[in-house]
Amino acid sequence: MNWLTNVVRPKIRNMLRRETPENLWIKCPDSGQLVFYKDVEANQFVIPGSNYHMRMGAVARLKSIFDNETWYDVALPDVTPDPLKFRDEKKYADRIKDARARTNLNDAIKVGYGKLEGAAVVVAVQDFDFMGGSLGMAAGEAIVRGLELAVEKKSPFIVFAASGGARMQEGILSLMQMPRTTVAVQMLREAKQPYIVVLTNPTTGGVTASYAMLGDVQIAEPGALIGFAGARVIEQTIREKLPEGFQRAEYLKDHGMVDMVVHRHELRPTLARLCRLLTKAPAQEGASKSVQPVVSPAQIVSAAETAPAAPHA
């Protein structure tokens, strides 16, 4: 019998035990290497050794794009949380509550208004962690409101797409968001403002069939899965073996479906250059340095219906 079992009391053993956080280390899906979470976070969620691009949350994405990591949250219209009273293994309303508690987001898309290298832009980010970034009524309203704000402010609109498709729990009401967002994109075009889409891993289904493929410039992150139907479904339909790398960002660039594949570290300056080019705005000296907020909070609230009263930091 082990003498420690008899001598060391259980409470003392518990005091000596060190709790290790579950997310302390990250295993790279590509190479299998273990990387310290803080190192990956500091590297914009890109694995240092393999250059694999991990998924990036909405708040982290907005911080990486806006000057001084500062922006104004755009207030989004409220929608009916469970219009069809849907239930499968679990109530849809409960799924929404769980997703909100886990991600601290109201729904799959977060919209911000701020400055990118000195120029005002509206940015919408789709968070895959919120029910797979699925497109429902709330997400559709977020995209439409962001496009409306870009028209009001006469600024470019940038969307980071990441989704598994339409949200099945909302049925036809979810599918209706595809034409609604398409009409809103056309409204931005008529206002002659740039619409830039960044396709991240993964972007599939109804999102690919609507606003995610309507950009003036289509950018993709390295290795991103982009498509409508899954590769297995396509193979079963055409009864042929698909080429290697099918539906990946690099393959789609080679075949003209996206304009460029940009590393996450180069994404911010690339977007800033594109916005200047498409709006014919001159480059500002020292634009990447400290800048002041676009407008005062009072102006934002009255003109853009945004919240909170102070910018995020």
mmCIF file with all atom_site columns, N, CA, C and O in Angstrom, residues 94-147:
data_model
loop_
_atom_site.group_PDB
_atom_site.id
_atom_site.type_symbol
_atom_site.label_atom_id
_atom_site.label_alt_id
_atom_site.label_comp_id
_atom_site.label_asym_id
_atom_site.label_entity_id
_atom_site.label_seq_id
_atom_site.pdbx_PDB_ins_code
_atom_site.Cartn_x
_atom_site.Cartn_y
_atom_site.Cartn_z
_atom_site.occupancy
_atom_site.B_iso_or_equiv
_atom_site.pdbx_formal_charge
_atom_site.auth_seq_id
_atom_site.auth_comp_id
_atom_site.auth_asym_id
_atom_site.auth_atom_id
_atom_site.pdbx_PDB_model_num
ATOM 1   N N  . ASP A 1 94  ? -33.366 26.933 -26.979 1.00 0.00 ? 94  ASP A N  1
ATOM 2   C CA . ASP A 1 94  ? -32.294 26.549 -26.054 1.00 0.00 ? 94  ASP A CA 1
ATOM 3   C C  . ASP A 1 94  ? -30.942 26.559 -26.750 1.00 0.00 ? 94  ASP A C  1
ATOM 4   O O  . ASP A 1 94  ? -29.921 26.910 -26.143 1.00 0.00 ? 94  ASP A O  1
ATOM 5   N N  . ARG A 1 95  ? -30.925 26.151 -28.012 1.00 0.00 ? 95  ARG A N  1
ATOM 6   C CA . ARG A 1 95  ? -29.673 26.196 -28.777 1.00 0.00 ? 95  ARG A CA 1
ATOM 7   C C  . ARG A 1 95  ? -29.161 27.633 -28.909 1.00 0.00 ? 95  ARG A C  1
ATOM 8   O O  . ARG A 1 95  ? -27.958 27.898 -28.815 1.00 0.00 ? 95  ARG A O  1
ATOM 9   N N  . ILE A 1 96  ? -30.091 28.555 -29.147 1.00 0.00 ? 96  ILE A N  1
ATOM 10  C CA . ILE A 1 96  ? -29.720 29.960 -29.251 1.00 0.00 ? 96  ILE A CA 1
ATOM 11  C C  . ILE A 1 96  ? -29.128 30.460 -27.924 1.00 0.00 ? 96  ILE A C  1
ATOM 12  O O  . ILE A 1 96  ? -28.095 31.141 -27.899 1.00 0.00 ? 96  ILE A O  1
ATOM 13  N N  . LYS A 1 97  ? -29.771 30.107 -26.827 1.00 0.00 ? 97  LYS A N  1
ATOM 14  C CA . LYS A 1 97  ? -29.285 30.523 -25.512 1.00 0.00 ? 97  LYS A CA 1
ATOM 15  C C  . LYS A 1 97  ? -27.890 29.968 -25.239 1.00 0.00 ? 97  LYS A C  1
ATOM 16  O O  . LYS A 1 97  ? -27.012 30.679 -24.736 1.00 0.00 ? 97  LYS A O  1
ATOM 17  N N  . ASP A 1 98  ? -27.670 28.712 -25.575 1.00 0.00 ? 98  ASP A N  1
ATOM 18  C CA . ASP A 1 98  ? -26.361 28.095 -25.359 1.00 0.00 ? 98  ASP A CA 1
ATOM 19  C C  . ASP A 1 98  ? -25.282 28.771 -26.208 1.00 0.00 ? 98  ASP A C  1
ATOM 20  O O  . ASP A 1 98  ? -24.164 29.022 -25.730 1.00 0.00 ? 98  ASP A O  1
ATOM 21  N N  . ALA A 1 99  ? -25.619 29.059 -27.471 1.00 0.00 ? 99  ALA A N  1
ATOM 22  C CA . ALA A 1 99  ? -24.658 29.711 -28.363 1.00 0.00 ? 99  ALA A CA 1
ATOM 23  C C  . ALA A 1 99  ? -24.315 31.112 -27.873 1.00 0.00 ? 99  ALA A C  1
ATOM 24  O O  . ALA A 1 99  ? -23.154 31.541 -27.930 1.00 0.00 ? 99  ALA A O  1
ATOM 25  N N  . ARG A 1 100 ? -25.298 31.827 -27.378 1.00 0.00 ? 100 ARG A N  1
ATOM 26  C CA . ARG A 1 100 ? -25.051 33.175 -26.857 1.00 0.00 ? 100 ARG A CA 1
ATOM 27  C C  . ARG A 1 100 ? -24.187 33.134 -25.605 1.00 0.00 ? 100 ARG A C  1
ATOM 28  O O  . ARG A 1 100 ? -23.286 33.975 -25.441 1.00 0.00 ? 100 ARG A O  1
ATOM 29  N N  . ALA A 1 101 ? -24.437 32.178 -24.754 1.00 0.00 ? 101 ALA A N  1
ATOM 30  C CA . ALA A 1 101 ? -23.638 32.051 -23.534 1.00 0.00 ? 101 ALA A CA 1
ATOM 31  C C  . ALA A 1 101 ? -22.194 31.664 -23.850 1.00 0.00 ? 101 ALA A C  1
ATOM 32  O O  . ALA A 1 101 ? -21.254 32.131 -23.190 1.00 0.00 ? 101 ALA A O  1
ATOM 33  N N  . ARG A 1 102 ? -22.002 30.832 -24.854 1.00 0.00 ? 102 ARG A N  1
ATOM 34  C CA . ARG A 1 102 ? -20.664 30.343 -25.198 1.00 0.00 ? 102 ARG A CA 1
ATOM 35  C C  . ARG A 1 102 ? -19.829 31.383 -25.927 1.00 0.00 ? 102 ARG A C  1
ATOM 36  O O  . ARG A 1 102 ? -18.609 31.460 -25.758 1.00 0.00 ? 102 ARG A O  1
ATOM 37  N N  . THR A 1 103 ? -20.459 32.197 -26.788 1.00 0.00 ? 103 THR A N  1
ATOM 38  C CA . THR A 1 103 ? -19.722 33.127 -27.643 1.00 0.00 ? 103 THR A CA 1
ATOM 39  C C  . THR A 1 103 ? -19.815 34.587 -27.215 1.00 0.00 ? 103 THR A C  1
ATOM 40  O O  . THR A 1 103 ? -19.077 35.425 -27.737 1.00 0.00 ? 103 THR A O  1
ATOM 41  N N  . ASN A 1 104 ? -20.740 34.896 -26.306 1.00 0.00 ? 104 ASN A N  1
ATOM 42  C CA . ASN A 1 104 ? -21.000 36.293 -25.921 1.00 0.00 ? 104 ASN A CA 1
ATOM 43  C C  . ASN A 1 104 ? -21.441 37.147 -27.108 1.00 0.00 ? 104 ASN A C  1
ATOM 44  O O  . ASN A 1 104 ? -21.183 38.352 -27.153 1.00 0.00 ? 104 ASN A O  1
ATOM 45  N N  . LEU A 1 105 ? -22.066 36.520 -28.076 1.00 0.00 ? 105 LEU A N  1
ATOM 46  C CA . LEU A 1 105 ? -22.611 37.225 -29.230 1.00 0.00 ? 105 LEU A CA 1
ATOM 47  C C  . LEU A 1 105 ? -24.123 37.060 -29.248 1.00 0.00 ? 105 LEU A C  1
ATOM 48  O O  . LEU A 1 105 ? -24.649 36.064 -28.750 1.00 0.00 ? 105 LEU A O  1
ATOM 49  N N  . ASN A 1 106 ? -24.809 38.028 -29.845 1.00 0.00 ? 106 ASN A N  1
ATOM 50  C CA . ASN A 1 106 ? -26.263 37.924 -29.953 1.00 0.00 ? 106 ASN A CA 1
ATOM 51  C C  . ASN A 1 106 ? -26.663 36.956 -31.053 1.00 0.00 ? 106 ASN A C  1
ATOM 52  O O  . ASN A 1 106 ? -27.666 36.252 -30.953 1.00 0.00 ? 106 ASN A O  1
ATOM 53  N N  . ASP A 1 107 ? -25.879 36.932 -32.142 1.00 0.00 ? 107 ASP A N  1
ATOM 54  C CA . ASP A 1 107 ? -26.104 35.983 -33.228 1.00 0.00 ? 107 ASP A CA 1
ATOM 55  C C  . ASP A 1 107 ? -24.812 35.804 -34.004 1.00 0.00 ? 107 ASP A C  1
ATOM 56  O O  . ASP A 1 107 ? -23.745 36.235 -33.548 1.00 0.00 ? 107 ASP A O  1
ATOM 57  N N  . ALA A 1 108 ? -24.903 35.181 -35.179 1.00 0.00 ? 108 ALA A N  1
ATOM 58  C CA . ALA A 1 108 ? -23.704 34.745 -35.889 1.00 0.00 ? 108 ALA A CA 1
ATOM 59  C C  . ALA A 1 108 ? -22.895 35.870 -36.512 1.00 0.00 ? 108 ALA A C  1
ATOM 60  O O  . ALA A 1 108 ? -21.741 35.657 -36.883 1.00 0.00 ? 108 ALA A O  1
ATOM 61  N N  . ILE A 1 109 ? -23.469 37.073 -36.667 1.00 0.00 ? 109 ILE A N  1
ATOM 62  C CA . ILE A 1 109 ? -22.767 38.161 -37.342 1.00 0.00 ? 109 ILE A CA 1
ATOM 63  C C  . ILE A 1 109 ? -22.685 39.380 -36.433 1.00 0.00 ? 109 ILE A C  1
ATOM 64  O O  . ILE A 1 109 ? -23.666 39.775 -35.806 1.00 0.00 ? 109 ILE A O  1
ATOM 65  N N  . LYS A 1 110 ? -21.500 39.939 -36.374 1.00 0.00 ? 110 LYS A N  1
ATOM 66  C CA . LYS A 1 110 ? -21.253 41.168 -35.610 1.00 0.00 ? 110 LYS A CA 1
ATOM 67  C C  . LYS A 1 110 ? -20.802 42.243 -36.590 1.00 0.00 ? 110 LYS A C  1
ATOM 68  O O  . LYS A 1 110 ? -19.957 41.987 -37.453 1.00 0.00 ? 110 LYS A O  1
ATOM 69  N N  . VAL A 1 111 ? -21.359 43.451 -36.468 1.00 0.00 ? 111 VAL A N  1
ATOM 70  C CA . VAL A 1 111 ? -21.060 44.546 -37.395 1.00 0.00 ? 111 VAL A CA 1
ATOM 71  C C  . VAL A 1 111 ? -20.421 45.693 -36.632 1.00 0.00 ? 111 VAL A C  1
ATOM 72  O O  . VAL A 1 111 ? -20.894 46.086 -35.561 1.00 0.00 ? 111 VAL A O  1
ATOM 73  N N  . GLY A 1 112 ? -19.329 46.211 -37.167 1.00 0.00 ? 112 GLY A N  1
ATOM 74  C CA . GLY A 1 112 ? -18.625 47.335 -36.552 1.00 0.00 ? 112 GLY A CA 1
ATOM 75  C C  . GLY A 1 112 ? -18.375 48.454 -37.532 1.00 0.00 ? 112 GLY A C  1
ATOM 76  O O  . GLY A 1 112 ? -18.303 48.237 -38.758 1.00 0.00 ? 112 GLY A O  1
ATOM 77  N N  . TYR A 1 113 ? -18.259 49.657 -37.005 1.00 0.00 ? 113 TYR A N  1
ATOM 78  C CA . TYR A 1 113 ? -17.981 50.848 -37.819 1.00 0.00 ? 113 TYR A CA 1
ATOM 79  C C  . TYR A 1 113 ? -16.790 51.572 -37.213 1.00 0.00 ? 113 TYR A C  1
ATOM 80  O O  . TYR A 1 113 ? -16.783 51.868 -36.007 1.00 0.00 ? 113 TYR A O  1
ATOM 81  N N  . GLY A 1 114 ? -15.762 51.802 -38.017 1.00 0.00 ? 114 GLY A N  1
ATOM 82  C CA . GLY A 1 114 ? -14.567 52.452 -37.506 1.00 0.00 ? 114 GLY A CA 1
ATOM 83  C C  . GLY A 1 114 ? -13.648 52.845 -38.646 1.00 0.00 ? 114 GLY A C  1
ATOM 84  O O  . GLY A 1 114 ? -14.092 53.041 -39.780 1.00 0.00 ? 114 GLY A O  1
ATOM 85  N N  . LYS A 1 115 ? -12.361 52.963 -38.321 1.00 0.00 ? 115 LYS A N  1
ATOM 86  C CA . LYS A 1 115 ? -11.386 53.402 -39.313 1.00 0.00 ? 115 LYS A CA 1
ATOM 87  C C  . LYS A 1 115 ? -10.383 52.303 -39.635 1.00 0.00 ? 115 LYS A C  1
ATOM 88  O O  . LYS A 1 115 ? -9.924  51.579 -38.752 1.00 0.00 ? 115 LYS A O  1
ATOM 89  N N  . LEU A 1 116 ? -10.068 52.214 -40.921 1.00 0.00 ? 116 LEU A N  1
ATOM 90  C CA . LEU A 1 116 ? -9.041  51.303 -41.414 1.00 0.00 ? 116 LEU A CA 1
ATOM 91  C C  . LEU A 1 116 ? -7.985  52.147 -42.103 1.00 0.00 ? 116 LEU A C  1
ATOM 92  O O  . LEU A 1 116 ? -8.231  52.690 -43.184 1.00 0.00 ? 116 LEU A O  1
ATOM 93  N N  . GLU A 1 117 ? -6.840  52.294 -41.437 1.00 0.00 ? 117 GLU A N  1
ATOM 94  C CA . GLU A 1 117 ? -5.766  53.166 -41.911 1.00 0.00 ? 117 GLU A CA 1
ATOM 95  C C  . GLU A 1 117 ? -6.304  54.548 -42.257 1.00 0.00 ? 117 GLU A C  1
ATOM 96  O O  . GLU A 1 117 ? -6.013  55.121 -43.308 1.00 0.00 ? 117 GLU A O  1
ATOM 97  N N  . GLY A 1 118 ? -7.112  55.075 -41.343 1.00 0.00 ? 118 GLY A N  1
ATOM 98  C CA . GLY A 1 118 ? -7.599  56.442 -41.468 1.00 0.00 ? 118 GLY A CA 1
ATOM 99  C C  . GLY A 1 118 ? -8.872  56.627 -42.256 1.00 0.00 ? 118 GLY A C  1
ATOM 100 O O  . GLY A 1 118 ? -9.440  57.714 -42.254 1.00 0.00 ? 118 GLY A O  1
ATOM 101 N N  . ALA A 1 119 ? -9.355  55.584 -42.927 1.00 0.00 ? 119 ALA A N  1
ATOM 102 C CA . ALA A 1 119 ? -10.566 55.696 -43.750 1.00 0.00 ? 119 ALA A CA 1
ATOM 103 C C  . ALA A 1 119 ? -11.722 54.967 -43.061 1.00 0.00 ? 119 ALA A C  1
ATOM 104 O O  . ALA A 1 119 ? -11.550 53.865 -42.542 1.00 0.00 ? 119 ALA A O  1
ATOM 105 N N  . ALA A 1 120 ? -12.901 55.585 -43.097 1.00 0.00 ? 120 ALA A N  1
ATOM 106 C CA . ALA A 1 120 ? -14.083 54.980 -42.463 1.00 0.00 ? 120 ALA A CA 1
ATOM 107 C C  . ALA A 1 120 ? -14.542 53.771 -43.257 1.00 0.00 ? 120 ALA A C  1
ATOM 108 O O  . ALA A 1 120 ? -14.658 53.817 -44.480 1.00 0.00 ? 120 ALA A O  1
ATOM 109 N N  . VAL A 1 121 ? -14.809 52.679 -42.551 1.00 0.00 ? 121 VAL A N  1
ATOM 110 C CA . VAL A 1 121 ? -15.316 51.455 -43.182 1.00 0.00 ? 121 VAL A CA 1
ATOM 111 C C  . VAL A 1 121 ? -16.336 50.797 -42.263 1.00 0.00 ? 121 VAL A C  1
ATOM 112 O O  . VAL A 1 121 ? -16.325 50.999 -41.053 1.00 0.00 ? 121 VAL A O  1
ATOM 113 N N  . VAL A 1 122 ? -17.214 50.007 -42.866 1.00 0.00 ? 122 VAL A N  1
ATOM 114 C CA . VAL A 1 122 ? -18.144 49.166 -42.120 1.00 0.00 ? 122 VAL A CA 1
ATOM 115 C C  . VAL A 1 122 ? -17.699 47.723 -42.336 1.00 0.00 ? 122 VAL A C  1
ATOM 116 O O  . VAL A 1 122 ? -17.467 47.304 -43.480 1.00 0.00 ? 122 VAL A O  1
ATOM 117 N N  . VAL A 1 123 ? -17.567 46.978 -41.242 1.00 0.00 ? 123 VAL A N  1
ATOM 118 C CA . VAL A 1 123 ? -17.077 45.604 -41.320 1.00 0.00 ? 123 VAL A CA 1
ATOM 119 C C  . VAL A 1 123 ? -18.081 44.668 -40.646 1.00 0.00 ? 123 VAL A C  1
ATOM 120 O O  . VAL A 1 123 ? -18.512 44.917 -39.515 1.00 0.00 ? 123 VAL A O  1
ATOM 121 N N  . ALA A 1 124 ? -18.456 43.607 -41.348 1.00 0.00 ? 124 ALA A N  1
ATOM 122 C CA . ALA A 1 124 ? -19.320 42.568 -40.782 1.00 0.00 ? 124 ALA A CA 1
ATOM 123 C C  . ALA A 1 124 ? -18.511 41.276 -40.703 1.00 0.00 ? 124 ALA A C  1
ATOM 124 O O  . ALA A 1 124 ? -17.847 40.894 -41.671 1.00 0.00 ? 124 ALA A O  1
ATOM 125 N N  . VAL A 1 125 ? -18.575 40.614 -39.548 1.00 0.00 ? 125 VAL A N  1
ATOM 126 C CA . VAL A 1 125 ? -17.813 39.384 -39.334 1.00 0.00 ? 125 VAL A CA 1
ATOM 127 C C  . VAL A 1 125 ? -18.766 38.267 -38.944 1.00 0.00 ? 125 VAL A C  1
ATOM 128 O O  . VAL A 1 125 ? -19.576 38.412 -38.020 1.00 0.00 ? 125 VAL A O  1
ATOM 129 N N  . GLN A 1 126 ? -18.661 37.157 -39.655 1.00 0.00 ? 126 GLN A N  1
ATOM 130 C CA . GLN A 1 126 ? -19.475 35.982 -39.370 1.00 0.00 ? 126 GLN A CA 1
ATOM 131 C C  . GLN A 1 126 ? -18.665 35.044 -38.487 1.00 0.00 ? 126 GLN A C  1
ATOM 132 O O  . GLN A 1 126 ? -17.544 34.669 -38.825 1.00 0.00 ? 126 GLN A O  1
ATOM 133 N N  . ASP A 1 127 ? -19.224 34.701 -37.330 1.00 0.00 ? 127 ASP A N  1
ATOM 134 C CA . ASP A 1 127 ? -18.516 33.867 -36.358 1.00 0.00 ? 127 ASP A CA 1
ATOM 135 C C  . ASP A 1 127 ? -19.011 32.426 -36.470 1.00 0.00 ? 127 ASP A C  1
ATOM 136 O O  . ASP A 1 127 ? -20.161 32.129 -36.150 1.00 0.00 ? 127 ASP A O  1
ATOM 137 N N  . PHE A 1 128 ? -18.132 31.525 -36.882 1.00 0.00 ? 128 PHE A N  1
ATOM 138 C CA . PHE A 1 128 ? -18.516 30.128 -37.082 1.00 0.00 ? 128 PHE A CA 1
ATOM 139 C C  . PHE A 1 128 ? -18.859 29.434 -35.778 1.00 0.00 ? 128 PHE A C  1
ATOM 140 O O  . PHE A 1 128 ? -19.598 28.450 -35.767 1.00 0.00 ? 128 PHE A O  1
ATOM 141 N N  . ASP A 1 129 ? -18.341 29.940 -34.681 1.00 0.00 ? 129 ASP A N  1
ATOM 142 C CA . ASP A 1 129 ? -18.619 29.313 -33.387 1.00 0.00 ? 129 ASP A CA 1
ATOM 143 C C  . ASP A 1 129 ? -20.070 29.472 -32.959 1.00 0.00 ? 129 ASP A C  1
ATOM 144 O O  . ASP A 1 129 ? -20.542 28.737 -32.085 1.00 0.00 ? 129 ASP A O  1
ATOM 145 N N  . PHE A 1 130 ? -20.781 30.415 -33.548 1.00 0.00 ? 130 PHE A N  1
ATOM 146 C CA . PHE A 1 130 ? -22.194 30.601 -33.225 1.00 0.00 ? 130 PHE A CA 1
ATOM 147 C C  . PHE A 1 130 ? -23.027 29.778 -34.203 1.00 0.00 ? 130 PHE A C  1
ATOM 148 O O  . PHE A 1 130 ? -23.319 30.187 -35.316 1.00 0.00 ? 130 PHE A O  1
ATOM 149 N N  . MET A 1 131 ? -23.363 28.567 -33.805 1.00 0.00 ? 131 MET A N  1
ATOM 150 C CA . MET A 1 131 ? -24.180 27.653 -34.605 1.00 0.00 ? 131 MET A CA 1
ATOM 151 C C  . MET A 1 131 ? -23.671 27.530 -36.039 1.00 0.00 ? 131 MET A C  1
ATOM 152 O O  . MET A 1 131 ? -24.426 27.594 -37.006 1.00 0.00 ? 131 MET A O  1
ATOM 153 N N  . GLY A 1 132 ? -22.369 27.367 -36.162 1.00 0.00 ? 132 GLY A N  1
ATOM 154 C CA . GLY A 1 132 ? -21.773 27.171 -37.477 1.00 0.00 ? 132 GLY A CA 1
ATOM 155 C C  . GLY A 1 132 ? -21.877 28.372 -38.387 1.00 0.00 ? 132 GLY A C  1
ATOM 156 O O  . GLY A 1 132 ? -21.797 28.240 -39.617 1.00 0.00 ? 132 GLY A O  1
ATOM 157 N N  . GLY A 1 133 ? -22.037 29.581 -37.800 1.00 0.00 ? 133 GLY A N  1
ATOM 158 C CA . GLY A 1 133 ? -22.158 30.778 -38.627 1.00 0.00 ? 133 GLY A CA 1
ATOM 159 C C  . GLY A 1 133 ? -23.359 30.756 -39.546 1.00 0.00 ? 133 GLY A C  1
ATOM 160 O O  . GLY A 1 133 ? -23.377 31.424 -40.571 1.00 0.00 ? 133 GLY A O  1
ATOM 161 N N  . SER A 1 134 ? -24.365 29.989 -39.169 1.00 0.00 ? 134 SER A N  1
ATOM 162 C CA . SER A 1 134 ? -25.507 29.787 -40.067 1.00 0.00 ? 134 SER A CA 1
ATOM 163 C C  . SER A 1 134 ? -26.283 31.078 -40.314 1.00 0.00 ? 134 SER A C  1
ATOM 164 O O  . SER A 1 134 ? -26.377 31.945 -39.445 1.00 0.00 ? 134 SER A O  1
ATOM 165 N N  . LEU A 1 135 ? -26.834 31.162 -41.510 1.00 0.00 ? 135 LEU A N  1
ATOM 166 C CA . LEU A 1 135 ? -27.565 32.348 -41.955 1.00 0.00 ? 135 LEU A CA 1
ATOM 167 C C  . LEU A 1 135 ? -29.031 32.220 -41.582 1.00 0.00 ? 135 LEU A C  1
ATOM 168 O O  . LEU A 1 135 ? -29.776 31.442 -42.170 1.00 0.00 ? 135 LEU A O  1
ATOM 169 N N  . GLY A 1 136 ? -29.447 32.996 -40.577 1.00 0.00 ? 136 GLY A N  1
ATOM 170 C CA . GLY A 1 136 ? -30.845 33.061 -40.183 1.00 0.00 ? 136 GLY A CA 1
ATOM 171 C C  . GLY A 1 136 ? -31.358 34.471 -40.337 1.00 0.00 ? 136 GLY A C  1
ATOM 172 O O  . GLY A 1 136 ? -30.715 35.328 -40.960 1.00 0.00 ? 136 GLY A O  1
ATOM 173 N N  . MET A 1 137 ? -32.503 34.747 -39.757 1.00 0.00 ? 137 MET A N  1
ATOM 174 C CA . MET A 1 137 ? -33.097 36.073 -39.883 1.00 0.00 ? 137 MET A CA 1
ATOM 175 C C  . MET A 1 137 ? -32.212 37.146 -39.242 1.00 0.00 ? 137 MET A C  1
ATOM 176 O O  . MET A 1 137 ? -32.039 38.226 -39.801 1.00 0.00 ? 137 MET A O  1
ATOM 177 N N  . ALA A 1 138 ? -31.660 36.847 -38.060 1.00 0.00 ? 138 ALA A N  1
ATOM 178 C CA . ALA A 1 138 ? -30.822 37.823 -37.373 1.00 0.00 ? 138 ALA A CA 1
ATOM 179 C C  . ALA A 1 138 ? -29.556 38.125 -38.177 1.00 0.00 ? 138 ALA A C  1
ATOM 180 O O  . ALA A 1 138 ? -29.138 39.287 -38.297 1.00 0.00 ? 138 ALA A O  1
ATOM 181 N N  . ALA A 1 139 ? -28.937 37.084 -38.737 1.00 0.00 ? 139 ALA A N  1
ATOM 182 C CA . ALA A 1 139 ? -27.737 37.287 -39.550 1.00 0.00 ? 139 ALA A CA 1
ATOM 183 C C  . ALA A 1 139 ? -28.057 38.064 -40.820 1.00 0.00 ? 139 ALA A C  1
ATOM 184 O O  . ALA A 1 139 ? -27.293 38.937 -41.239 1.00 0.00 ? 139 ALA A O  1
ATOM 185 N N  . GLY A 1 140 ? -29.193 37.761 -41.440 1.00 0.00 ? 140 GLY A N  1
ATOM 186 C CA . GLY A 1 140 ? -29.610 38.506 -42.625 1.00 0.00 ? 140 GLY A CA 1
ATOM 187 C C  . GLY A 1 140 ? -29.835 39.972 -42.318 1.00 0.00 ? 140 GLY A C  1
ATOM 188 O O  . GLY A 1 140 ? -29.411 40.859 -43.075 1.00 0.00 ? 140 GLY A O  1
ATOM 189 N N  . GLU A 1 141 ? -30.496 40.256 -41.187 1.00 0.00 ? 141 GLU A N  1
ATOM 190 C CA . GLU A 1 141 ? -30.717 41.641 -40.774 1.00 0.00 ? 141 GLU A CA 1
ATOM 191 C C  . GLU A 1 141 ? -29.392 42.353 -40.523 1.00 0.00 ? 141 GLU A C  1
ATOM 192 O O  . GLU A 1 141 ? -29.252 43.543 -40.824 1.00 0.00 ? 141 GLU A O  1
ATOM 193 N N  . ALA A 1 142 ? -28.417 41.628 -39.969 1.00 0.00 ? 142 ALA A N  1
ATOM 194 C CA . ALA A 1 142 ? -27.111 42.226 -39.692 1.00 0.00 ? 142 ALA A CA 1
ATOM 195 C C  . ALA A 1 142 ? -26.412 42.641 -40.984 1.00 0.00 ? 142 ALA A C  1
ATOM 196 O O  . ALA A 1 142 ? -25.851 43.746 -41.074 1.00 0.00 ? 142 ALA A O  1
ATOM 197 N N  . ILE A 1 143 ? -26.439 41.777 -41.990 1.00 0.00 ? 143 ILE A N  1
ATOM 198 C CA . ILE A 1 143 ? -25.809 42.107 -43.271 1.00 0.00 ? 143 ILE A CA 1
ATOM 199 C C  . ILE A 1 143 ? -26.518 43.286 -43.929 1.00 0.00 ? 143 ILE A C  1
ATOM 200 O O  . ILE A 1 143 ? -25.881 44.237 -44.416 1.00 0.00 ? 143 ILE A O  1
ATOM 201 N N  . VAL A 1 144 ? -27.846 43.260 -43.932 1.00 0.00 ? 144 VAL A N  1
ATOM 202 C CA . VAL A 1 144 ? -28.618 44.343 -44.554 1.00 0.00 ? 144 VAL A CA 1
ATOM 203 C C  . VAL A 1 144 ? -28.360 45.660 -43.826 1.00 0.00 ? 144 VAL A C  1
ATOM 204 O O  . VAL A 1 144 ? -28.156 46.701 -44.466 1.00 0.00 ? 144 VAL A O  1
ATOM 205 N N  . ARG A 1 145 ? -28.347 45.627 -42.501 1.00 0.00 ? 145 ARG A N  1
ATOM 206 C CA . ARG A 1 145 ? -28.103 46.864 -41.740 1.00 0.00 ? 145 ARG A CA 1
ATOM 207 C C  . ARG A 1 145 ? -26.705 47.387 -41.984 1.00 0.00 ? 145 ARG A C  1
ATOM 208 O O  . ARG A 1 145 ? -26.489 48.600 -42.102 1.00 0.00 ? 145 ARG A O  1
ATOM 209 N N  . GLY A 1 146 ? -25.727 46.505 -42.070 1.00 0.00 ? 146 GLY A N  1
ATOM 210 C CA . GLY A 1 146 ? -24.370 46.937 -42.360 1.00 0.00 ? 146 GLY A CA 1
ATOM 211 C C  . GLY A 1 146 ? -24.254 47.585 -43.725 1.00 0.00 ? 146 GLY A C  1
ATOM 212 O O  . GLY A 1 146 ? -23.580 48.608 -43.879 1.00 0.00 ? 146 GLY A O  1
ATOM 213 N N  . LEU A 1 147 ? -24.914 47.012 -44.717 1.00 0.00 ? 147 LEU A N  1
ATOM 214 C CA . LEU A 1 147 ? -24.897 47.593 -46.060 1.00 0.00 ? 147 LEU A CA 1
ATOM 215 C C  . LEU A 1 147 ? -25.621 48.935 -46.085 1.00 0.00 ? 147 LEU A C  1
ATOM 216 O O  . LEU A 1 147 ? -25.170 49.880 -46.747 1.00 0.00 ? 147 LEU A O  1
#
